[in-house]
PDB file of C-alpha atoms in Angstrom:
ATOM      1  CA  ASN L  14      10.812   9.322  -4.890  1.00  0.00           C
ATOM      2  CA  ALA L  15      10.305   5.769  -6.052  1.00  0.00           C
ATOM      3  CA  GLY L  16       9.188   3.818  -2.623  1.00  0.00           C
ATOM      4  CA  VAL L  17       8.237   0.285  -3.433  1.00  0.00           C
ATOM      5  CA  THR L  18       9.644  -0.908  -6.884  1.00  0.00           C
ATOM      6  CA  GLN L  19       8.343  -4.279  -8.466  1.00  0.00           C
ATOM      7  CA  THR L  20       9.352  -5.767 -11.701  1.00  0.00           C
ATOM      8  CA  PRO L  21       8.215  -7.030 -13.872  1.00  0.00           C
ATOM      9  CA  LYS L  22       4.393  -5.817 -13.894  1.00  0.00           C
ATOM     10  CA  PHE L  23       3.082  -7.822 -15.988  1.00  0.00           C
ATOM     11  CA  ARG L  24       4.272 -11.751 -17.029  1.00  0.00           C
ATOM     12  CA  VAL L  25       2.344 -15.117 -18.305  1.00  0.00           C
ATOM     13  CA  LEU L  26       3.771 -18.616 -17.733  1.00  0.00           C
ATOM     14  CA  LYS L  27       3.607 -22.024 -19.232  1.00  0.00           C
ATOM     15  CA  THR L  28       3.039 -24.681 -15.866  1.00  0.00           C
ATOM     16  CA  GLY L  29       6.325 -25.656 -14.655  1.00  0.00           C
ATOM     17  CA  GLN L  30       8.354 -22.257 -15.600  1.00  0.00           C
ATOM     18  CA  SER L  31      10.244 -20.830 -13.482  1.00  0.00           C
ATOM     19  CA  MET L  32      10.988 -16.978 -12.630  1.00  0.00           C
ATOM     20  CA  THR L  33      11.330 -14.006  -9.977  1.00  0.00           C
ATOM     21  CA  LEU L  34      10.120 -11.106  -9.388  1.00  0.00           C
ATOM     22  CA  LEU L  35      11.971  -8.417  -7.284  1.00  0.00           C
ATOM     23  CA  CYS L  36      11.130  -6.020  -5.244  1.00  0.00           C
ATOM     24  CA  ALA L  37      13.287  -2.457  -4.318  1.00  0.00           C
ATOM     25  CA  GLN L  38      12.741  -0.284  -1.601  1.00  0.00           C
ATOM     26  CA  ASP L  39      14.327   2.978  -1.212  1.00  0.00           C
ATOM     27  CA  MET L  40      12.710   4.090   1.942  1.00  0.00           C
ATOM     28  CA  ASN L  41      15.472   2.183   4.268  1.00  0.00           C
ATOM     29  CA  HIS L  42      12.965  -0.013   5.645  1.00  0.00           C
ATOM     30  CA  GLU L  43      13.654  -3.056   7.836  1.00  0.00           C
ATOM     31  CA  TYR L  44       9.723  -5.053   7.396  1.00  0.00           C
ATOM     32  CA  MET L  45       9.547  -5.945   3.817  1.00  0.00           C
ATOM     33  CA  TYR L  46       6.518  -8.902   2.574  1.00  0.00           C
ATOM     34  CA  TRP L  47       4.744 -10.932  -0.125  1.00  0.00           C
ATOM     35  CA  TYR L  48       1.216 -11.085  -0.916  1.00  0.00           C
ATOM     36  CA  ARG L  49      -0.663 -12.577  -3.571  1.00  0.00           C
ATOM     37  CA  GLN L  50      -4.323 -10.578  -3.968  1.00  0.00           C
ATOM     38  CA  ASP L  51      -6.845 -12.940  -5.373  1.00  0.00           C
ATOM     39  CA  PRO L  52     -10.313 -12.247  -6.237  1.00  0.00           C
ATOM     40  CA  GLY L  53     -13.195 -12.129  -2.935  1.00  0.00           C
ATOM     41  CA  MET L  54     -10.026 -13.373  -0.752  1.00  0.00           C
ATOM     42  CA  GLY L  55      -7.925  -9.874  -0.120  1.00  0.00           C
ATOM     43  CA  LEU L  56      -4.827 -10.415   0.635  1.00  0.00           C
ATOM     44  CA  ARG L  57      -2.839 -13.367   1.952  1.00  0.00           C
ATOM     45  CA  LEU L  58       1.083 -13.292   2.895  1.00  0.00           C
ATOM     46  CA  ILE L  59       3.325 -15.760   1.099  1.00  0.00           C
ATOM     47  CA  HIS L  60       6.460 -14.585   3.361  1.00  0.00           C
ATOM     48  CA  TYR L  61       7.907 -12.104   4.624  1.00  0.00           C
ATOM     49  CA  SER L  62      11.248 -10.740   6.249  1.00  0.00           C
ATOM     50  CA  VAL L  63      12.622  -8.523   8.904  1.00  0.00           C
ATOM     51  CA  GLY L  64      15.982  -8.053   7.905  1.00  0.00           C
ATOM     52  CA  GLU L  65      18.394  -8.180   5.803  1.00  0.00           C
ATOM     53  CA  GLY L  66      19.873 -11.838   5.634  1.00  0.00           C
ATOM     54  CA  THR L  67      16.078 -13.411   6.928  1.00  0.00           C
ATOM     55  CA  THR L  68      12.929 -14.774   5.743  1.00  0.00           C
ATOM     56  CA  ALA L  69      10.538 -16.239   7.220  1.00  0.00           C
ATOM     57  CA  LYS L  70       6.429 -17.947   5.918  1.00  0.00           C
ATOM     58  CA  GLY L  71       3.442 -16.273   6.141  1.00  0.00           C
ATOM     59  CA  GLU L  72      -0.181 -18.071   5.346  1.00  0.00           C
ATOM     60  CA  VAL L  73       0.414 -18.676   2.014  1.00  0.00           C
ATOM     61  CA  PRO L  74       4.029 -19.669   1.163  1.00  0.00           C
ATOM     62  CA  ASP L  75       3.500 -23.530  -0.503  1.00  0.00           C
ATOM     63  CA  GLY L  76       5.344 -23.290  -3.959  1.00  0.00           C
ATOM     64  CA  TYR L  77       7.164 -20.299  -3.435  1.00  0.00           C
ATOM     65  CA  ASN L  78      10.864 -19.481  -2.296  1.00  0.00           C
ATOM     66  CA  VAL L  79      12.452 -15.859  -1.015  1.00  0.00           C
ATOM     67  CA  SER L  80      15.399 -14.312  -0.917  1.00  0.00           C
ATOM     68  CA  ARG L  81      16.786 -10.818   0.920  1.00  0.00           C
ATOM     69  CA  LEU L  82      20.855 -10.621   0.377  1.00  0.00           C
ATOM     70  CA  LYS L  83      20.279  -7.072   0.931  1.00  0.00           C
ATOM     71  CA  LYS L  84      18.118  -5.175   2.261  1.00  0.00           C
ATOM     72  CA  GLN L  85      16.409  -2.609  -0.092  1.00  0.00           C
ATOM     73  CA  ASN L  86      15.385  -6.091  -2.196  1.00  0.00           C
ATOM     74  CA  PHE L  87      13.078  -8.631  -1.918  1.00  0.00           C
ATOM     75  CA  LEU L  88      12.886 -11.327  -4.565  1.00  0.00           C
ATOM     76  CA  LEU L  89      10.201 -13.983  -4.851  1.00  0.00           C
ATOM     77  CA  GLY L  90      10.483 -17.100  -6.654  1.00  0.00           C
ATOM     78  CA  LEU L  91       8.618 -19.573  -8.207  1.00  0.00           C
ATOM     79  CA  GLU L  92      10.820 -22.385  -8.953  1.00  0.00           C
ATOM     80  CA  SER L  93       7.591 -24.905 -10.531  1.00  0.00           C
ATOM     81  CA  ALA L  94       4.583 -22.523 -11.821  1.00  0.00           C
ATOM     82  CA  ALA L  95       1.258 -24.235 -11.547  1.00  0.00           C
ATOM     83  CA  PRO L  96      -2.279 -22.373 -12.230  1.00  0.00           C
ATOM     84  CA  SER L  97      -3.574 -22.137  -9.177  1.00  0.00           C
ATOM     85  CA  GLN L  98      -0.652 -19.161  -8.854  1.00  0.00           C
ATOM     86  CA  THR L  99      -1.947 -16.772 -11.410  1.00  0.00           C
ATOM     87  CA  SER L 100      -3.036 -14.099  -9.123  1.00  0.00           C
ATOM     88  CA  VAL L 101      -1.661 -10.220  -8.462  1.00  0.00           C
ATOM     89  CA  TYR L 102       1.265 -10.122  -6.219  1.00  0.00           C
ATOM     90  CA  PHE L 103       1.782  -7.312  -4.761  1.00  0.00           C
ATOM     91  CA  CYS L 104       5.535  -6.674  -1.926  1.00  0.00           C
ATOM     92  CA  ALA L 105       5.348  -3.710   0.549  1.00  0.00           C
ATOM     93  CA  SER L 106       7.779  -2.870   3.126  1.00  0.00           C
ATOM     94  CA  SER L 107       7.480  -1.118   6.131  1.00  0.00           C
ATOM     95  CA  TYR L 108       9.944   0.327   8.534  1.00  0.00           C
ATOM     96  CA  GLN L 109       9.179  -1.478  11.810  1.00  0.00           C
ATOM     97  CA  GLY L 110       5.970  -4.564  12.040  1.00  0.00           C
ATOM     98  CA  HIS L 111       3.879  -2.587  13.733  1.00  0.00           C
ATOM     99  CA  GLN L 112       4.151   0.297  10.686  1.00  0.00           C
ATOM    100  CA  PRO L 113       1.900   1.306   7.566  1.00  0.00           C
ATOM    101  CA  GLN L 114       3.006  -0.866   5.008  1.00  0.00           C
ATOM    102  CA  HIS L 115       3.521   0.868   1.669  1.00  0.00           C
ATOM    103  CA  PHE L 116       2.858  -1.220  -1.199  1.00  0.00           C
ATOM    104  CA  GLY L 117       4.317  -1.303  -4.811  1.00  0.00           C
ATOM    105  CA  ASP L 118       2.266  -1.446  -8.189  1.00  0.00           C
ATOM    106  CA  GLY L 119       1.463  -5.547  -8.042  1.00  0.00           C
ATOM    107  CA  THR L 120       3.098  -7.929 -11.041  1.00  0.00           C
ATOM    108  CA  ARG L 121       0.105  -9.919 -12.813  1.00  0.00           C
ATOM    109  CA  LEU L 122       1.127 -13.040 -13.205  1.00  0.00           C
ATOM    110  CA  SER L 123      -0.863 -15.685 -15.648  1.00  0.00           C
ATOM    111  CA  ILE L 124       0.313 -18.555 -15.492  1.00  0.00           C
ATOM    112  CA  LEU L 125      -1.220 -20.794 -18.569  1.00  0.00           C
TER     113      LEU L 125
ATOM    114  CA  GLY E  14      -5.806 -19.607  12.671  1.00  0.00           C
ATOM    115  CA  GLN E  15      -6.269 -16.247  12.955  1.00  0.00           C
ATOM    116  CA  GLN E  16      -8.892 -14.330  10.948  1.00  0.00           C
ATOM    117  CA  VAL E  17     -10.067 -11.509  10.198  1.00  0.00           C
ATOM    118  CA  MET E  18     -13.624 -11.031   8.650  1.00  0.00           C
ATOM    119  CA  GLN E  19     -14.661  -8.398   6.579  1.00  0.00           C
ATOM    120  CA  ILE E  20     -18.146  -7.153   5.545  1.00  0.00           C
ATOM    121  CA  PRO E  21     -20.152  -6.474   3.433  1.00  0.00           C
ATOM    122  CA  GLN E  22     -18.645  -7.311   0.685  1.00  0.00           C
ATOM    123  CA  TYR E  23     -19.823  -5.135  -2.005  1.00  0.00           C
ATOM    124  CA  GLN E  24     -21.862  -1.758  -1.692  1.00  0.00           C
ATOM    125  CA  HIS E  25     -23.451   0.107  -4.022  1.00  0.00           C
ATOM    126  CA  VAL E  26     -24.862   3.616  -2.618  1.00  0.00           C
ATOM    127  CA  GLN E  27     -26.118   6.934  -4.620  1.00  0.00           C
ATOM    128  CA  GLU E  28     -23.127   9.759  -4.113  1.00  0.00           C
ATOM    129  CA  GLY E  29     -24.035  10.936  -0.699  1.00  0.00           C
ATOM    130  CA  GLU E  30     -25.177   8.369   0.546  1.00  0.00           C
ATOM    131  CA  ASP E  31     -23.412   7.112   4.038  1.00  0.00           C
ATOM    132  CA  PHE E  32     -21.048   4.068   3.881  1.00  0.00           C
ATOM    133  CA  THR E  33     -19.727   1.020   6.810  1.00  0.00           C
ATOM    134  CA  THR E  34     -17.620  -1.385   6.760  1.00  0.00           C
ATOM    135  CA  TYR E  35     -17.063  -4.408   9.394  1.00  0.00           C
ATOM    136  CA  CYS E  36     -13.995  -5.573  10.731  1.00  0.00           C
ATOM    137  CA  ASN E  37     -14.429  -8.509  13.131  1.00  0.00           C
ATOM    138  CA  SER E  38     -11.432 -10.822  14.461  1.00  0.00           C
ATOM    139  CA  SER E  39     -10.986 -14.124  15.863  1.00  0.00           C
ATOM    140  CA  THR E  40      -8.221 -12.679  18.250  1.00  0.00           C
ATOM    141  CA  THR E  41      -7.280 -10.199  19.888  1.00  0.00           C
ATOM    142  CA  LEU E  42      -5.735  -7.658  17.866  1.00  0.00           C
ATOM    143  CA  SER E  43      -3.104  -5.477  18.929  1.00  0.00           C
ATOM    144  CA  ASN E  44      -4.087  -2.446  16.056  1.00  0.00           C
ATOM    145  CA  ILE E  45      -5.422  -2.648  13.459  1.00  0.00           C
ATOM    146  CA  GLN E  46      -4.909  -0.872   9.923  1.00  0.00           C
ATOM    147  CA  TRP E  47      -7.058   0.224   7.282  1.00  0.00           C
ATOM    148  CA  TYR E  48      -6.177   0.389   3.658  1.00  0.00           C
ATOM    149  CA  LYS E  49      -7.973   1.740   0.072  1.00  0.00           C
ATOM    150  CA  GLN E  50      -7.178   0.576  -3.173  1.00  0.00           C
ATOM    151  CA  ARG E  51      -8.437   2.282  -5.925  1.00  0.00           C
ATOM    152  CA  PRO E  52      -9.277   0.292  -9.034  1.00  0.00           C
ATOM    153  CA  GLY E  53      -6.458  -1.391 -10.545  1.00  0.00           C
ATOM    154  CA  GLY E  54      -4.042   0.109  -7.965  1.00  0.00           C
ATOM    155  CA  HIS E  55      -2.077  -0.875  -5.166  1.00  0.00           C
ATOM    156  CA  PRO E  56      -3.378  -0.480  -0.796  1.00  0.00           C
ATOM    157  CA  VAL E  57      -3.307   2.946   0.197  1.00  0.00           C
ATOM    158  CA  PHE E  58      -2.443   3.291   3.764  1.00  0.00           C
ATOM    159  CA  LEU E  59      -5.114   5.236   5.203  1.00  0.00           C
ATOM    160  CA  ILE E  60      -4.890   4.885   9.383  1.00  0.00           C
ATOM    161  CA  GLN E  61      -3.391   2.795  12.078  1.00  0.00           C
ATOM    162  CA  LEU E  62      -5.766   2.154  15.392  1.00  0.00           C
ATOM    163  CA  VAL E  63      -3.965   1.292  18.540  1.00  0.00           C
ATOM    164  CA  LYS E  64      -5.950   1.861  21.719  1.00  0.00           C
ATOM    165  CA  SER E  65      -8.995   0.115  23.106  1.00  0.00           C
ATOM    166  CA  GLY E  66     -12.323   2.156  22.010  1.00  0.00           C
ATOM    167  CA  GLU E  67     -10.281   4.566  19.938  1.00  0.00           C
ATOM    168  CA  VAL E  68     -12.294   7.392  17.393  1.00  0.00           C
ATOM    169  CA  LYS E  69     -10.567   8.589  14.031  1.00  0.00           C
ATOM    170  CA  LYS E  70     -11.157  10.767  12.005  1.00  0.00           C
ATOM    171  CA  GLN E  71      -9.928  12.003   8.930  1.00  0.00           C
ATOM    172  CA  LYS E  72     -12.354  14.637   6.885  1.00  0.00           C
ATOM    173  CA  ARG E  73     -15.417  12.626   5.909  1.00  0.00           C
ATOM    174  CA  LEU E  74     -14.057   9.348   7.104  1.00  0.00           C
ATOM    175  CA  THR E  75     -14.282   7.631  11.012  1.00  0.00           C
ATOM    176  CA  PHE E  76     -12.940   4.995  11.950  1.00  0.00           C
ATOM    177  CA  GLN E  77     -13.423   2.802  15.152  1.00  0.00           C
ATOM    178  CA  PHE E  78     -11.473   0.264  16.951  1.00  0.00           C
ATOM    179  CA  GLY E  79     -14.055  -1.713  19.924  1.00  0.00           C
ATOM    180  CA  GLU E  80     -13.623  -2.091  23.043  1.00  0.00           C
ATOM    181  CA  ALA E  81     -12.302  -5.859  22.904  1.00  0.00           C
ATOM    182  CA  LYS E  82      -9.898  -4.794  20.485  1.00  0.00           C
ATOM    183  CA  LYS E  83     -11.428  -7.632  18.357  1.00  0.00           C
ATOM    184  CA  ASN E  84     -13.384  -5.130  15.601  1.00  0.00           C
ATOM    185  CA  SER E  85     -13.366  -2.126  13.100  1.00  0.00           C
ATOM    186  CA  SER E  86     -15.652   0.006  11.410  1.00  0.00           C
ATOM    187  CA  LEU E  87     -15.166   2.512   9.132  1.00  0.00           C
ATOM    188  CA  HIS E  88     -18.169   4.858   8.420  1.00  0.00           C
ATOM    189  CA  ILE E  89     -17.545   7.749   5.225  1.00  0.00           C
ATOM    190  CA  THR E  90     -20.203  10.105   6.001  1.00  0.00           C
ATOM    191  CA  ALA E  91     -21.918  11.993   2.422  1.00  0.00           C
ATOM    192  CA  THR E  92     -19.989   9.810  -0.614  1.00  0.00           C
ATOM    193  CA  GLN E  93     -18.494  11.396  -3.042  1.00  0.00           C
ATOM    194  CA  THR E  94     -17.668   8.809  -6.180  1.00  0.00           C
ATOM    195  CA  THR E  95     -13.481   9.737  -5.539  1.00  0.00           C
ATOM    196  CA  ASP E  96     -14.795   7.517  -2.389  1.00  0.00           C
ATOM    197  CA  VAL E  97     -14.778   4.113  -5.636  1.00  0.00           C
ATOM    198  CA  GLY E  98     -12.897   1.781  -4.166  1.00  0.00           C
ATOM    199  CA  THR E  99     -12.272  -1.720  -1.945  1.00  0.00           C
ATOM    200  CA  TYR E 100     -11.416  -0.959   1.672  1.00  0.00           C
ATOM    201  CA  PHE E 101      -9.357  -3.037   3.248  1.00  0.00           C
ATOM    202  CA  CYS E 102      -8.722  -3.891   7.532  1.00  0.00           C
ATOM    203  CA  ALA E 103      -5.435  -5.474   8.625  1.00  0.00           C
ATOM    204  CA  GLY E 104      -5.176  -6.647  11.716  1.00  0.00           C
ATOM    205  CA  GLN E 105      -1.964  -7.148  13.890  1.00  0.00           C
ATOM    206  CA  THR E 106      -1.373  -9.268  16.805  1.00  0.00           C
ATOM    207  CA  GLY E 107       1.647  -9.342  18.801  1.00  0.00           C
ATOM    208  CA  GLY E 108       3.850 -10.102  16.332  1.00  0.00           C
ATOM    209  CA  PHE E 109       3.935  -8.626  12.809  1.00  0.00           C
ATOM    210  CA  LYS E 110       1.576 -11.040  10.828  1.00  0.00           C
ATOM    211  CA  THR E 111      -0.921  -8.799   9.416  1.00  0.00           C
ATOM    212  CA  ILE E 112      -3.805 -10.094   8.314  1.00  0.00           C
ATOM    213  CA  PHE E 113      -5.931  -8.373   5.911  1.00  0.00           C
ATOM    214  CA  GLY E 114     -10.002  -9.007   5.780  1.00  0.00           C
ATOM    215  CA  ALA E 115     -11.624  -9.774   1.894  1.00  0.00           C
ATOM    216  CA  GLY E 116     -12.003  -5.861   2.061  1.00  0.00           C
ATOM    217  CA  THR E 117     -16.036  -4.308   1.453  1.00  0.00           C
ATOM    218  CA  ARG E 118     -15.729  -2.641  -2.708  1.00  0.00           C
ATOM    219  CA  LEU E 119     -17.652   0.811  -2.746  1.00  0.00           C
ATOM    220  CA  PHE E 120     -19.270   1.258  -5.635  1.00  0.00           C
ATOM    221  CA  VAL E 121     -20.613   5.201  -5.794  1.00  0.00           C
ATOM    222  CA  LYS E 122     -23.267   6.385  -8.300  1.00  0.00           C
ATOM    223  CA  ALA E 123     -23.291   9.792  -9.485  1.00  0.00           C
TER     224      ALA E 123
END
């Protein structure tokens, strides 16, 4: 019973490099979300998706892109990483928009 | 834009003491959710409140949603070391964007 799985768990990048974070859920949830968590700032919504093939911007979308080609997967891309993007990234999913969100274990990303 | 403020930022208590965290929204909410995050872990859903003035209990935890649906609180009676972690409120308006508060980190001394 995996729930929400995020890969990788840790990554160190150099400024300007690109990478993709993968989120997979096996609960047949329609909604998926990407958050970043920084000390003292809680969780901030980057992008979200209300279904396969759809994406929308959250509070802090700049510097990130997302794709939801399959219902179970939600990818977060950093095209040109910057030190300000050093953070812990959480993916979450929910059955519908007002339902509880289930979170993955997070990806700790450091950009030097 | 919509903001959700949560206080206090930190709280140190002796085991057995009570603890309360408060959440205030700049706009009326359709519902509010509470999550707990253990150190090094991920947020885990605790409860959702929908109705004005709603009060729900989970063992030693009591959750309240204000009459105006703009504030909420979580009260823990007789804290235990297992209560350690960060408690987040998360508010939703008519849409499905969820705005999280900054969280209250609870430290419990045995």
